[in-house]
Amino acid sequence: MENNYSKKVSATLLAIYVVLFSILAINPFDRSVWFAENMTIIPIVVFLVILWFRGVRFSSLSYVLMSVLIFMHTIGGHYTFERVPFDAVSQAFGFARNNYDRIGHFAVGFYAFPIMEYLRSRSIVKTKIQAGFFALCIIISVAAVYELFEWWYAVNSDPTAGLAVLGSQGDIWDAQKDMLSDTLGGIFAVLLFFGISNRKSNLIQAA
């Protein structure tokens, strides 16, 4: 039942992404920024589709969690992250800057959930603790590599586009805060995995 439901969810999310991508590809704020931001997301989508056709499939919740970053990044690529319409949230919480990018980085950590799911389903690790540890290590490593990519792009591209991709908004600690957001998102995903897997185990034992 879950397998069929997961297929429907993943297909629906992919369709939404294709529509969203197509609409937001029209007249973005800065075409070079749009290209740079989508250059990091399209490979993820393609990779997940390839895995799906090769029989490596995740739960419906995993696909939903992974889609949060994909959708947010696609939107950010259209507007540039610091210009995404986010005023209502900023005013509600008293943010001095547009924190849309920080929430996007938090969503990066959500990928710890499918990583744990894969490690456990393939018996690559023996315990959930090990799966969570490796998943967090992967998330933190990816976060560091992405910050290096942003730095490289900012140095080697058009100055305006480079600053837009960097998205620091004048914060000298932006890279560190971004990585912290990635890590906190990863911790959230790990705890979510623990909670859901424990609940399933309790249901099985009760049956």
mmCIF file of C-alpha atoms in Angstrom:
data_model
loop_
_atom_site.group_PDB
_atom_site.id
_atom_site.type_symbol
_atom_site.label_atom_id
_atom_site.label_comp_id
_atom_site.label_asym_id
_atom_site.label_seq_id
_atom_site.Cartn_x
_atom_site.Cartn_y
_atom_site.Cartn_z
ATOM 1 C CA MET A 1 0.000 0.000 0.000
ATOM 2 C CA GLU A 2 2.766 2.453 0.990
ATOM 3 C CA ASN A 3 4.691 1.565 -2.176
ATOM 4 C CA ASN A 4 1.746 2.468 -4.433
ATOM 5 C CA TYR A 5 1.057 5.621 -2.428
ATOM 6 C CA SER A 6 4.729 6.591 -2.636
ATOM 7 C CA LYS A 7 4.624 6.191 -6.422
ATOM 8 C CA LYS A 8 1.646 8.541 -6.652
ATOM 9 C CA VAL A 9 3.224 11.081 -4.324
ATOM 10 C CA SER A 10 6.574 11.074 -6.139
ATOM 11 C CA ALA A 11 4.885 11.372 -9.545
ATOM 12 C CA THR A 12 2.703 14.245 -8.312
ATOM 13 C CA LEU A 13 5.664 16.093 -6.809
ATOM 14 C CA LEU A 14 7.663 15.653 -10.014
ATOM 15 C CA ALA A 15 4.765 17.043 -12.054
ATOM 16 C CA ILE A 16 4.498 20.037 -9.712
ATOM 17 C CA TYR A 17 8.233 20.647 -10.057
ATOM 18 C CA VAL A 18 8.107 20.545 -13.862
ATOM 19 C CA VAL A 19 5.259 23.070 -13.906
ATOM 20 C CA LEU A 20 6.941 25.286 -11.301
ATOM 21 C CA PHE A 21 10.273 25.159 -13.101
ATOM 22 C CA SER A 22 8.669 25.971 -16.455
ATOM 23 C CA ILE A 23 6.778 28.980 -15.091
ATOM 24 C CA LEU A 24 9.699 30.367 -13.097
ATOM 25 C CA ALA A 25 12.106 29.927 -16.012
ATOM 26 C CA ILE A 26 10.231 32.755 -17.719
ATOM 27 C CA ASN A 27 11.805 36.166 -17.206
ATOM 28 C CA PRO A 28 13.740 35.575 -13.947
ATOM 29 C CA PHE A 29 15.230 38.577 -12.129
ATOM 30 C CA ASP A 30 18.743 37.626 -13.261
ATOM 31 C CA ARG A 31 19.234 34.873 -15.839
ATOM 32 C CA SER A 32 22.779 34.065 -14.710
ATOM 33 C CA VAL A 33 21.628 33.699 -11.096
ATOM 34 C CA TRP A 34 18.700 31.567 -12.249
ATOM 35 C CA PHE A 35 21.104 29.304 -14.114
ATOM 36 C CA ALA A 36 23.503 29.002 -11.171
ATOM 37 C CA GLU A 37 20.762 28.205 -8.665
ATOM 38 C CA ASN A 38 19.041 25.645 -10.889
ATOM 39 C CA MET A 39 22.366 24.082 -11.855
ATOM 40 C CA THR A 40 22.532 22.641 -8.342
ATOM 41 C CA ILE A 41 18.912 21.454 -8.196
ATOM 42 C CA ILE A 42 18.260 19.905 -11.612
ATOM 43 C CA PRO A 43 20.927 17.197 -11.062
ATOM 44 C CA ILE A 44 19.191 16.225 -7.798
ATOM 45 C CA VAL A 45 15.857 15.828 -9.574
ATOM 46 C CA VAL A 46 17.425 13.862 -12.434
ATOM 47 C CA PHE A 47 19.302 11.655 -9.962
ATOM 48 C CA LEU A 48 16.114 10.872 -8.029
ATOM 49 C CA VAL A 49 14.282 10.014 -11.258
ATOM 50 C CA ILE A 50 17.127 7.697 -12.318
ATOM 51 C CA LEU A 51 17.061 6.005 -8.912
ATOM 52 C CA TRP A 52 13.296 5.591 -9.197
ATOM 53 C CA PHE A 53 13.552 3.819 -12.561
ATOM 54 C CA ARG A 54 16.344 1.637 -11.204
ATOM 55 C CA GLY A 55 14.113 0.508 -8.373
ATOM 56 C CA VAL A 56 15.628 2.634 -5.607
ATOM 57 C CA ARG A 57 12.568 4.283 -4.140
ATOM 58 C CA PHE A 58 11.880 6.148 -0.946
ATOM 59 C CA SER A 59 8.863 6.620 1.265
ATOM 60 C CA SER A 60 6.260 9.240 0.451
ATOM 61 C CA LEU A 61 7.468 11.329 3.408
ATOM 62 C CA SER A 62 11.028 11.259 2.065
ATOM 63 C CA TYR A 63 9.871 12.590 -1.300
ATOM 64 C CA VAL A 64 7.876 15.352 0.394
ATOM 65 C CA LEU A 65 10.854 16.358 2.541
ATOM 66 C CA MET A 66 13.222 16.363 -0.438
ATOM 67 C CA SER A 67 10.767 18.436 -2.471
ATOM 68 C CA VAL A 68 10.789 21.286 0.052
ATOM 69 C CA LEU A 69 14.349 22.248 -0.899
ATOM 70 C CA ILE A 70 13.741 21.619 -4.599
ATOM 71 C CA PHE A 71 10.691 23.900 -4.688
ATOM 72 C CA MET A 72 12.255 26.597 -2.497
ATOM 73 C CA HIS A 73 15.454 26.655 -4.537
ATOM 74 C CA THR A 74 13.518 26.879 -7.794
ATOM 75 C CA ILE A 75 11.575 29.856 -6.443
ATOM 76 C CA GLY A 76 14.770 31.438 -5.112
ATOM 77 C CA GLY A 77 16.411 31.067 -8.498
ATOM 78 C CA HIS A 78 13.648 33.083 -10.124
ATOM 79 C CA TYR A 79 13.682 36.024 -7.719
ATOM 80 C CA THR A 80 17.200 35.578 -6.225
ATOM 81 C CA PHE A 81 17.011 34.481 -2.602
ATOM 82 C CA GLU A 82 17.251 37.926 -1.024
ATOM 83 C CA ARG A 83 14.394 39.224 -3.219
ATOM 84 C CA VAL A 84 11.895 36.400 -2.705
ATOM 85 C CA PRO A 85 8.626 37.978 -1.452
ATOM 86 C CA PHE A 86 9.011 37.174 2.233
ATOM 87 C CA ASP A 87 8.053 40.471 3.868
ATOM 88 C CA ALA A 88 5.073 39.083 5.789
ATOM 89 C CA VAL A 89 7.231 36.470 7.513
ATOM 90 C CA SER A 90 10.070 38.932 8.139
ATOM 91 C CA GLN A 91 7.695 41.431 9.729
ATOM 92 C CA ALA A 92 5.907 38.781 11.780
ATOM 93 C CA PHE A 93 9.162 37.567 13.344
ATOM 94 C CA GLY A 94 11.000 40.887 13.297
ATOM 95 C CA PHE A 95 13.747 39.724 10.932
ATOM 96 C CA ALA A 96 16.165 42.440 9.828
ATOM 97 C CA ARG A 97 17.049 40.462 6.692
ATOM 98 C CA ASN A 98 15.244 38.163 4.280
ATOM 99 C CA ASN A 99 15.713 34.753 5.885
ATOM 100 C CA TYR A 100 14.201 32.784 3.016
ATOM 101 C CA ASP A 101 17.680 31.437 2.265
ATOM 102 C CA ARG A 102 18.156 30.281 5.866
ATOM 103 C CA ILE A 103 14.928 28.305 5.716
ATOM 104 C CA GLY A 104 16.135 26.852 2.423
ATOM 105 C CA HIS A 105 19.362 25.775 4.100
ATOM 106 C CA PHE A 106 17.342 24.226 6.931
ATOM 107 C CA ALA A 107 15.502 22.229 4.260
ATOM 108 C CA VAL A 108 18.847 20.900 2.996
ATOM 109 C CA GLY A 109 19.038 18.989 6.255
ATOM 110 C CA PHE A 110 15.782 17.201 5.429
ATOM 111 C CA TYR A 111 17.798 14.972 3.104
ATOM 112 C CA ALA A 112 19.162 13.232 6.192
ATOM 113 C CA PHE A 113 15.807 11.423 6.356
ATOM 114 C CA PRO A 114 16.021 9.639 2.965
ATOM 115 C CA ILE A 115 19.727 8.999 3.542
ATOM 116 C CA MET A 116 18.888 7.193 6.785
ATOM 117 C CA GLU A 117 16.055 5.398 5.041
ATOM 118 C CA TYR A 118 18.434 4.153 2.353
ATOM 119 C CA LEU A 119 21.173 3.120 4.783
ATOM 120 C CA ARG A 120 18.718 1.156 6.903
ATOM 121 C CA SER A 121 16.788 -0.443 4.035
ATOM 122 C CA ARG A 122 20.010 -1.675 2.422
ATOM 123 C CA SER A 123 21.429 -2.842 5.774
ATOM 124 C CA ILE A 124 24.522 -0.699 5.201
ATOM 125 C CA VAL A 125 24.502 0.190 8.890
ATOM 126 C CA LYS A 126 23.277 -1.865 11.820
ATOM 127 C CA THR A 127 21.542 0.744 13.945
ATOM 128 C CA LYS A 128 19.512 3.921 13.595
ATOM 129 C CA ILE A 129 22.172 5.759 15.591
ATOM 130 C CA GLN A 130 24.790 4.843 12.995
ATOM 131 C CA ALA A 131 22.439 5.836 10.183
ATOM 132 C CA GLY A 132 21.788 9.195 11.834
ATOM 133 C CA PHE A 133 25.496 9.824 12.384
ATOM 134 C CA PHE A 134 26.425 9.104 8.765
ATOM 135 C CA ALA A 135 23.448 11.090 7.471
ATOM 136 C CA LEU A 136 24.491 14.150 9.490
ATOM 137 C CA CYS A 137 28.096 13.782 8.322
ATOM 138 C CA ILE A 138 26.890 13.749 4.715
ATOM 139 C CA ILE A 139 24.652 16.795 5.240
ATOM 140 C CA ILE A 140 27.444 18.799 6.884
ATOM 141 C CA SER A 141 29.893 17.806 4.136
ATOM 142 C CA VAL A 142 27.468 18.805 1.389
ATOM 143 C CA ALA A 143 26.815 22.098 3.196
ATOM 144 C CA ALA A 144 30.545 22.858 3.264
ATOM 145 C CA VAL A 145 30.987 21.983 -0.408
ATOM 146 C CA TYR A 146 28.041 24.198 -1.360
ATOM 147 C CA GLU A 147 29.507 27.151 0.525
ATOM 148 C CA LEU A 148 32.746 26.624 -1.406
ATOM 149 C CA PHE A 149 30.736 26.576 -4.640
ATOM 150 C CA GLU A 150 29.067 29.865 -3.699
ATOM 151 C CA TRP A 151 32.466 31.399 -2.937
ATOM 152 C CA TRP A 152 33.917 30.159 -6.233
ATOM 153 C CA TYR A 153 30.922 31.473 -8.197
ATOM 154 C CA ALA A 154 31.042 34.851 -6.463
ATOM 155 C CA VAL A 155 34.738 35.241 -7.291
ATOM 156 C CA ASN A 156 34.529 34.102 -10.910
ATOM 157 C CA SER A 157 31.190 35.431 -12.136
ATOM 158 C CA ASP A 158 29.708 38.842 -12.773
ATOM 159 C CA PRO A 159 29.980 40.761 -9.462
ATOM 160 C CA THR A 160 26.251 41.464 -9.214
ATOM 161 C CA ALA A 161 25.256 37.876 -9.975
ATOM 162 C CA GLY A 162 27.998 36.583 -7.693
ATOM 163 C CA LEU A 163 26.706 38.560 -4.723
ATOM 164 C CA ALA A 164 23.143 37.444 -5.475
ATOM 165 C CA VAL A 165 24.153 33.772 -5.425
ATOM 166 C CA LEU A 166 26.272 34.327 -2.316
ATOM 167 C CA GLY A 167 23.224 35.868 -0.654
ATOM 168 C CA SER A 168 25.100 37.133 2.397
ATOM 169 C CA GLN A 169 23.057 40.360 2.594
ATOM 170 C CA GLY A 170 25.962 42.010 4.393
ATOM 171 C CA ASP A 171 26.339 39.303 7.055
ATOM 172 C CA ILE A 172 30.024 38.372 7.431
ATOM 173 C CA TRP A 173 29.022 35.145 9.182
ATOM 174 C CA ASP A 174 26.527 34.126 6.497
ATOM 175 C CA ALA A 175 28.395 30.970 5.444
ATOM 176 C CA GLN A 176 28.670 29.756 9.028
ATOM 177 C CA LYS A 177 25.002 30.484 9.739
ATOM 178 C CA ASP A 178 23.988 28.716 6.532
ATOM 179 C CA MET A 179 25.931 25.619 7.559
ATOM 180 C CA LEU A 180 24.381 25.779 11.027
ATOM 181 C CA SER A 181 20.932 25.910 9.407
ATOM 182 C CA ASP A 182 21.817 22.871 7.275
ATOM 183 C CA THR A 183 22.947 21.002 10.385
ATOM 184 C CA LEU A 184 19.876 21.933 12.433
ATOM 185 C CA GLY A 185 17.664 20.771 9.574
ATOM 186 C CA GLY A 186 19.600 17.512 9.532
ATOM 187 C CA ILE A 187 19.131 17.043 13.276
ATOM 188 C CA PHE A 188 15.404 17.674 12.857
ATOM 189 C CA ALA A 189 15.221 15.049 10.092
ATOM 190 C CA VAL A 190 17.181 12.510 12.155
ATOM 191 C CA LEU A 191 14.885 12.998 15.158
ATOM 192 C CA LEU A 192 11.859 12.724 12.876
ATOM 193 C CA PHE A 193 13.201 9.439 11.502
ATOM 194 C CA PHE A 194 13.779 8.131 15.023
ATOM 195 C CA GLY A 195 10.274 9.110 16.086
ATOM 196 C CA ILE A 196 8.524 7.598 13.087
ATOM 197 C CA SER A 197 10.540 4.373 13.105
ATOM 198 C CA ASN A 198 9.926 3.948 16.856
ATOM 199 C CA ARG A 199 6.216 4.467 16.308
ATOM 200 C CA LYS A 200 6.167 1.828 13.580
ATOM 201 C CA SER A 201 8.053 -0.598 15.831
ATOM 202 C CA ASN A 202 5.560 -0.044 18.651
ATOM 203 C CA LEU A 203 2.647 -0.659 16.291
ATOM 204 C CA ILE A 204 4.232 -3.890 15.077
ATOM 205 C CA GLN A 205 4.845 -5.065 18.652
ATOM 206 C CA ALA A 206 1.299 -4.150 19.673
ATOM 207 C CA ALA A 207 -0.077 -6.189 16.784
#
